[in-house]
């Protein structure tokens, strides 16, 4: 008979924290433990699972393929544990959590998740700010946010924990916005914006000229401009409104790299409620991404 292996949740929580911080030292600060204690916990967890979860070098901690596969399961274990404890004790989590997110991502993916969290923790007040990534980073740095979801380049600098990835597509009212021999008219957010940067880089790499036909920081404003036939833009596939069209190779438009959204925490300690929301968002988005489009 195979031996039953029981996972210690302290080890699982330490692993998730290391995966998010990409550092034993930073994980230790968050958990109130020394770097050597965190390292020992990781060795114990790897021994228990019989798999190497982390690849260590002098500067970074990187998840192995086994670690990448285990991370969403680890978050699920912690979420179930926390829900059980909260139910039996009576939920005493309270306070305010200040979350920042890009407007498009917040509009499509966050309402259901934040609603579930609020119902589970009614004493926690959520203050959500929608803004451009650069502004969210500034607010996080200034201490005006507890958590921030930001857009980043795929596989780029070590900027937070990746929580979402999906293909980017070209979007317009119809292909008629592209006039032969004329620059491609772009509907974009103000610079710097990852999607604007991606659109411009892809067009220029193809040797195609472009112009900023309509610039607005508002997602609603960009959608209105698209519907009015003022140009085309770049959006994640899941965020394309049903009354707009996806353009591509047939219109001689270049391929685009995937979009990534990452979750960031400040270097300083954050309230327990913010940590709990971060775990809930990560677990929920893991599950949503795994399920794929509805």
GROMACS .gro file of C-alpha atoms in nm:
model
  294
    1UNK     CA    1   0.000   0.000   0.000
    2UNK     CA    2   0.134   0.343  -0.095
    3UNK     CA    3   0.229   0.571   0.191
    4UNK     CA    4  -0.010   0.865   0.236
    5UNK     CA    5   0.170   1.199   0.206
    6UNK     CA    6   0.022   1.488   0.402
    7UNK     CA    7   0.129   1.839   0.305
    8UNK     CA    8   0.197   2.088   0.583
    9UNK     CA    9   0.018   2.410   0.497
   10UNK     CA   10   0.296   2.620   0.652
   11UNK     CA   11   0.529   2.476   0.390
   12UNK     CA   12   0.276   2.535   0.114
   13UNK     CA   13   0.224   2.897   0.225
   14UNK     CA   14   0.599   2.952   0.233
   15UNK     CA   15   0.629   2.812  -0.121
   16UNK     CA   16   0.358   3.043  -0.256
   17UNK     CA   17   0.524   3.341  -0.088
   18UNK     CA   18   0.865   3.250  -0.236
   19UNK     CA   19   0.705   3.204  -0.580
   20UNK     CA   20   0.552   3.551  -0.557
   21UNK     CA   21   0.857   3.726  -0.408
   22UNK     CA   22   1.112   3.535  -0.621
   23UNK     CA   23   1.341   3.556  -0.320
   24UNK     CA   24   1.388   3.361   0.004
   25UNK     CA   25   1.488   3.680   0.182
   26UNK     CA   26   1.181   3.880   0.074
   27UNK     CA   27   0.956   3.582   0.148
   28UNK     CA   28   1.111   3.559   0.495
   29UNK     CA   29   1.036   3.926   0.560
   30UNK     CA   30   0.673   3.877   0.464
   31UNK     CA   31   0.636   3.566   0.680
   32UNK     CA   32   0.848   3.682   0.973
   33UNK     CA   33   1.111   3.412   0.923
   34UNK     CA   34   1.480   3.406   0.839
   35UNK     CA   35   1.609   3.329   0.491
   36UNK     CA   36   1.761   3.002   0.616
   37UNK     CA   37   1.428   2.897   0.772
   38UNK     CA   38   1.247   2.957   0.442
   39UNK     CA   39   1.517   2.761   0.255
   40UNK     CA   40   1.473   2.471   0.497
   41UNK     CA   41   1.097   2.476   0.450
   42UNK     CA   42   1.138   2.457   0.074
   43UNK     CA   43   1.369   2.156   0.101
   44UNK     CA   44   1.119   1.983   0.331
   45UNK     CA   45   0.833   2.050   0.087
   46UNK     CA   46   1.036   1.924  -0.210
   47UNK     CA   47   1.129   1.610  -0.015
   48UNK     CA   48   0.764   1.555   0.077
   49UNK     CA   49   0.653   1.590  -0.287
   50UNK     CA   50   0.953   1.412  -0.439
   51UNK     CA   51   1.002   1.692  -0.692
   52UNK     CA   52   1.220   1.999  -0.733
   53UNK     CA   53   0.996   2.304  -0.723
   54UNK     CA   54   1.254   2.583  -0.735
   55UNK     CA   55   1.570   2.649  -0.931
   56UNK     CA   56   1.807   2.862  -0.725
   57UNK     CA   57   2.091   3.085  -0.843
   58UNK     CA   58   2.279   3.363  -0.659
   59UNK     CA   59   2.036   3.635  -0.771
   60UNK     CA   60   1.699   3.477  -0.844
   61UNK     CA   61   1.462   3.200  -0.746
   62UNK     CA   62   1.285   3.052  -1.050
   63UNK     CA   63   1.002   2.799  -1.057
   64UNK     CA   64   1.077   2.469  -1.227
   65UNK     CA   65   0.813   2.309  -1.448
   66UNK     CA   66   0.699   2.110  -1.143
   67UNK     CA   67   0.683   2.432  -0.942
   68UNK     CA   68   0.475   2.604  -1.212
   69UNK     CA   69   0.234   2.310  -1.210
   70UNK     CA   70   0.213   2.302  -0.829
   71UNK     CA   71   0.161   2.678  -0.778
   72UNK     CA   72  -0.211   2.700  -0.870
   73UNK     CA   73  -0.279   2.386  -0.666
   74UNK     CA   74  -0.092   2.535  -0.370
   75UNK     CA   75  -0.300   2.851  -0.390
   76UNK     CA   76  -0.616   2.640  -0.401
   77UNK     CA   77  -0.510   2.452  -0.087
   78UNK     CA   78  -0.451   2.778   0.098
   79UNK     CA   79  -0.781   2.927  -0.018
   80UNK     CA   80  -0.977   2.622   0.102
   81UNK     CA   81  -0.789   2.625   0.434
   82UNK     CA   82  -0.857   2.995   0.489
   83UNK     CA   83  -1.225   2.959   0.398
   84UNK     CA   84  -1.270   2.670   0.642
   85UNK     CA   85  -1.098   2.856   0.926
   86UNK     CA   86  -1.299   3.172   0.858
   87UNK     CA   87  -1.628   2.977   0.854
   88UNK     CA   88  -1.559   2.794   1.180
   89UNK     CA   89  -1.419   3.091   1.368
   90UNK     CA   90  -1.662   3.341   1.228
   91UNK     CA   91  -1.499   3.580   0.984
   92UNK     CA   92  -1.308   3.846   1.176
   93UNK     CA   93  -1.111   3.983   0.881
   94UNK     CA   94  -1.165   4.356   0.854
   95UNK     CA   95  -1.006   4.676   0.731
   96UNK     CA   96  -0.963   4.849   0.396
   97UNK     CA   97  -0.774   4.716   0.094
   98UNK     CA   98  -0.669   4.958  -0.181
   99UNK     CA   99  -0.640   4.774  -0.512
  100UNK     CA  100  -0.528   4.925  -0.842
  101UNK     CA  101  -0.593   4.772  -1.183
  102UNK     CA  102  -0.607   4.865  -1.554
  103UNK     CA  103  -0.959   4.967  -1.651
  104UNK     CA  104  -1.002   4.702  -1.921
  105UNK     CA  105  -0.890   4.413  -1.699
  106UNK     CA  106  -1.088   4.542  -1.402
  107UNK     CA  107  -1.404   4.575  -1.612
  108UNK     CA  108  -1.395   4.225  -1.761
  109UNK     CA  109  -1.229   3.998  -1.506
  110UNK     CA  110  -1.249   4.150  -1.157
  111UNK     CA  111  -1.616   4.224  -1.071
  112UNK     CA  112  -1.715   3.862  -1.006
  113UNK     CA  113  -1.394   3.788  -0.813
  114UNK     CA  114  -1.419   4.098  -0.595
  115UNK     CA  115  -1.788   4.030  -0.536
  116UNK     CA  116  -1.711   3.679  -0.410
  117UNK     CA  117  -1.438   3.815  -0.182
  118UNK     CA  118  -1.671   4.082  -0.040
  119UNK     CA  119  -1.941   3.826   0.034
  120UNK     CA  120  -1.687   3.603   0.210
  121UNK     CA  121  -1.538   3.895   0.405
  122UNK     CA  122  -1.813   4.157   0.455
  123UNK     CA  123  -1.607   4.359   0.705
  124UNK     CA  124  -1.336   4.433   0.447
  125UNK     CA  125  -1.384   4.755   0.249
  126UNK     CA  126  -1.244   4.741  -0.104
  127UNK     CA  127  -1.125   5.062  -0.269
  128UNK     CA  128  -1.050   4.995  -0.637
  129UNK     CA  129  -0.861   5.244  -0.854
  130UNK     CA  130  -0.852   5.204  -1.233
  131UNK     CA  131  -0.560   5.374  -1.408
  132UNK     CA  132  -0.272   5.328  -1.650
  133UNK     CA  133   0.005   5.092  -1.540
  134UNK     CA  134   0.264   5.369  -1.497
  135UNK     CA  135   0.031   5.562  -1.266
  136UNK     CA  136  -0.052   5.248  -1.068
  137UNK     CA  137   0.319   5.180  -1.018
  138UNK     CA  138   0.368   5.535  -0.890
  139UNK     CA  139   0.076   5.502  -0.649
  140UNK     CA  140   0.205   5.168  -0.521
  141UNK     CA  141   0.551   5.319  -0.469
  142UNK     CA  142   0.401   5.616  -0.283
  143UNK     CA  143   0.205   5.388  -0.048
  144UNK     CA  144  -0.133   5.488  -0.191
  145UNK     CA  145  -0.214   5.127  -0.292
  146UNK     CA  146  -0.183   4.795  -0.110
  147UNK     CA  147  -0.194   4.584  -0.428
  148UNK     CA  148  -0.174   4.657  -0.799
  149UNK     CA  149  -0.253   4.455  -1.109
  150UNK     CA  150  -0.041   4.593  -1.394
  151UNK     CA  151   0.029   4.523  -1.759
  152UNK     CA  152   0.381   4.409  -1.842
  153UNK     CA  153   0.582   4.272  -2.130
  154UNK     CA  154   0.573   3.889  -2.149
  155UNK     CA  155   0.869   3.718  -1.984
  156UNK     CA  156   1.014   4.063  -1.923
  157UNK     CA  157   1.165   4.216  -1.608
  158UNK     CA  158   1.086   4.064  -1.271
  159UNK     CA  159   0.776   4.277  -1.220
  160UNK     CA  160   0.535   4.101  -0.989
  161UNK     CA  161   0.363   3.764  -1.012
  162UNK     CA  162   0.205   3.680  -1.346
  163UNK     CA  163  -0.167   3.623  -1.297
  164UNK     CA  164  -0.304   3.634  -1.651
  165UNK     CA  165  -0.187   3.578  -2.005
  166UNK     CA  166  -0.387   3.583  -2.327
  167UNK     CA  167  -0.345   3.666  -2.697
  168UNK     CA  168  -0.366   4.025  -2.820
  169UNK     CA  169  -0.566   4.099  -3.135
  170UNK     CA  170  -0.633   4.391  -3.368
  171UNK     CA  171  -0.986   4.533  -3.328
  172UNK     CA  172  -1.196   4.779  -3.529
  173UNK     CA  173  -1.553   4.844  -3.641
  174UNK     CA  174  -1.456   4.683  -3.973
  175UNK     CA  175  -1.164   4.657  -4.214
  176UNK     CA  176  -1.270   4.977  -4.392
  177UNK     CA  177  -1.074   5.182  -4.137
  178UNK     CA  178  -0.758   5.069  -4.317
  179UNK     CA  179  -0.714   5.276  -4.634
  180UNK     CA  180  -0.465   5.153  -4.899
  181UNK     CA  181  -0.149   5.362  -4.903
  182UNK     CA  182  -0.244   5.554  -4.587
  183UNK     CA  183  -0.099   5.522  -4.233
  184UNK     CA  184  -0.288   5.286  -4.005
  185UNK     CA  185  -0.512   5.500  -3.779
  186UNK     CA  186  -0.464   5.390  -3.418
  187UNK     CA  187  -0.708   5.434  -3.130
  188UNK     CA  188  -0.484   5.421  -2.823
  189UNK     CA  189  -0.427   5.518  -2.462
  190UNK     CA  190  -0.166   5.785  -2.389
  191UNK     CA  191   0.197   5.675  -2.377
  192UNK     CA  192   0.335   5.487  -2.199
  193UNK     CA  193   0.090   5.200  -2.252
  194UNK     CA  194   0.189   4.839  -2.315
  195UNK     CA  195  -0.081   4.785  -2.581
  196UNK     CA  196   0.005   5.110  -2.760
  197UNK     CA  197   0.375   5.017  -2.752
  198UNK     CA  198   0.296   4.669  -2.884
  199UNK     CA  199   0.082   4.802  -3.171
  200UNK     CA  200   0.341   5.059  -3.279
  201UNK     CA  201   0.632   4.813  -3.257
  202UNK     CA  202   0.447   4.548  -3.459
  203UNK     CA  203   0.351   4.794  -3.735
  204UNK     CA  204   0.697   4.946  -3.757
  205UNK     CA  205   0.859   4.601  -3.768
  206UNK     CA  206   0.636   4.529  -4.069
  207UNK     CA  207   0.745   4.861  -4.225
  208UNK     CA  208   0.393   4.997  -4.204
  209UNK     CA  209   0.327   5.361  -4.119
  210UNK     CA  210   0.076   5.465  -3.854
  211UNK     CA  211  -0.080   5.770  -3.689
  212UNK     CA  212  -0.255   5.828  -3.356
  213UNK     CA  213  -0.610   5.894  -3.478
  214UNK     CA  214  -0.769   5.904  -3.133
  215UNK     CA  215  -0.604   5.905  -2.790
  216UNK     CA  216  -0.799   5.851  -2.469
  217UNK     CA  217  -0.712   5.709  -2.125
  218UNK     CA  218  -1.072   5.587  -2.097
  219UNK     CA  219  -1.168   5.241  -2.222
  220UNK     CA  220  -1.520   5.368  -2.292
  221UNK     CA  221  -1.375   5.652  -2.497
  222UNK     CA  222  -1.159   5.414  -2.699
  223UNK     CA  223  -1.455   5.185  -2.766
  224UNK     CA  224  -1.667   5.480  -2.879
  225UNK     CA  225  -1.393   5.586  -3.122
  226UNK     CA  226  -1.368   5.233  -3.260
  227UNK     CA  227  -1.745   5.212  -3.310
  228UNK     CA  228  -1.735   5.547  -3.490
  229UNK     CA  229  -1.485   5.402  -3.737
  230UNK     CA  230  -1.200   5.631  -3.635
  231UNK     CA  231  -0.938   5.358  -3.637
  232UNK     CA  232  -0.821   5.027  -3.493
  233UNK     CA  233  -0.664   4.925  -3.165
  234UNK     CA  234  -0.504   4.632  -2.983
  235UNK     CA  235  -0.700   4.445  -2.714
  236UNK     CA  236  -0.677   4.112  -2.532
  237UNK     CA  237  -0.899   3.861  -2.711
  238UNK     CA  238  -1.137   3.817  -2.414
  239UNK     CA  239  -1.193   4.192  -2.395
  240UNK     CA  240  -1.321   4.246  -2.749
  241UNK     CA  241  -1.680   4.385  -2.743
  242UNK     CA  242  -1.921   4.168  -2.944
  243UNK     CA  243  -2.011   4.451  -3.183
  244UNK     CA  244  -1.649   4.504  -3.292
  245UNK     CA  245  -1.447   4.287  -3.530
  246UNK     CA  246  -1.112   4.114  -3.493
  247UNK     CA  247  -0.876   4.188  -3.781
  248UNK     CA  248  -0.555   4.007  -3.869
  249UNK     CA  249  -0.362   3.843  -4.148
  250UNK     CA  250  -0.637   3.901  -4.405
  251UNK     CA  251  -0.587   4.276  -4.355
  252UNK     CA  252  -0.207   4.235  -4.363
  253UNK     CA  253  -0.178   4.320  -3.994
  254UNK     CA  254   0.120   4.180  -3.801
  255UNK     CA  255   0.107   3.913  -3.531
  256UNK     CA  256   0.109   4.036  -3.169
  257UNK     CA  257   0.270   3.882  -2.861
  258UNK     CA  258   0.049   3.776  -2.570
  259UNK     CA  259  -0.065   4.018  -2.301
  260UNK     CA  260   0.042   3.968  -1.942
  261UNK     CA  261  -0.103   4.099  -1.618
  262UNK     CA  262   0.103   4.079  -1.298
  263UNK     CA  263   0.012   4.131  -0.932
  264UNK     CA  264   0.244   4.356  -0.732
  265UNK     CA  265   0.277   4.418  -0.360
  266UNK     CA  266   0.478   4.700  -0.201
  267UNK     CA  267   0.809   4.617  -0.034
  268UNK     CA  268   0.668   4.717   0.304
  269UNK     CA  269   0.433   4.491   0.498
  270UNK     CA  270   0.067   4.512   0.397
  271UNK     CA  271  -0.250   4.451   0.602
  272UNK     CA  272  -0.365   4.093   0.653
  273UNK     CA  273  -0.680   4.170   0.454
  274UNK     CA  274  -0.466   4.275   0.156
  275UNK     CA  275  -0.264   3.954   0.173
  276UNK     CA  276  -0.588   3.756   0.184
  277UNK     CA  277  -0.727   3.944  -0.117
  278UNK     CA  278  -0.402   3.883  -0.309
  279UNK     CA  279  -0.429   3.508  -0.245
  280UNK     CA  280  -0.797   3.510  -0.343
  281UNK     CA  281  -0.734   3.700  -0.669
  282UNK     CA  282  -0.442   3.475  -0.765
  283UNK     CA  283  -0.636   3.157  -0.692
  284UNK     CA  284  -0.950   3.280  -0.872
  285UNK     CA  285  -0.760   3.390  -1.183
  286UNK     CA  286  -0.565   3.062  -1.188
  287UNK     CA  287  -0.897   2.878  -1.191
  288UNK     CA  288  -1.054   3.110  -1.449
  289UNK     CA  289  -0.756   3.082  -1.683
  290UNK     CA  290  -0.756   2.701  -1.650
  291UNK     CA  291  -1.127   2.686  -1.741
  292UNK     CA  292  -1.071   2.894  -2.055
  293UNK     CA  293  -1.339   3.094  -2.238
  294UNK     CA  294  -1.696   3.032  -2.131
   0.00000   0.00000   0.00000
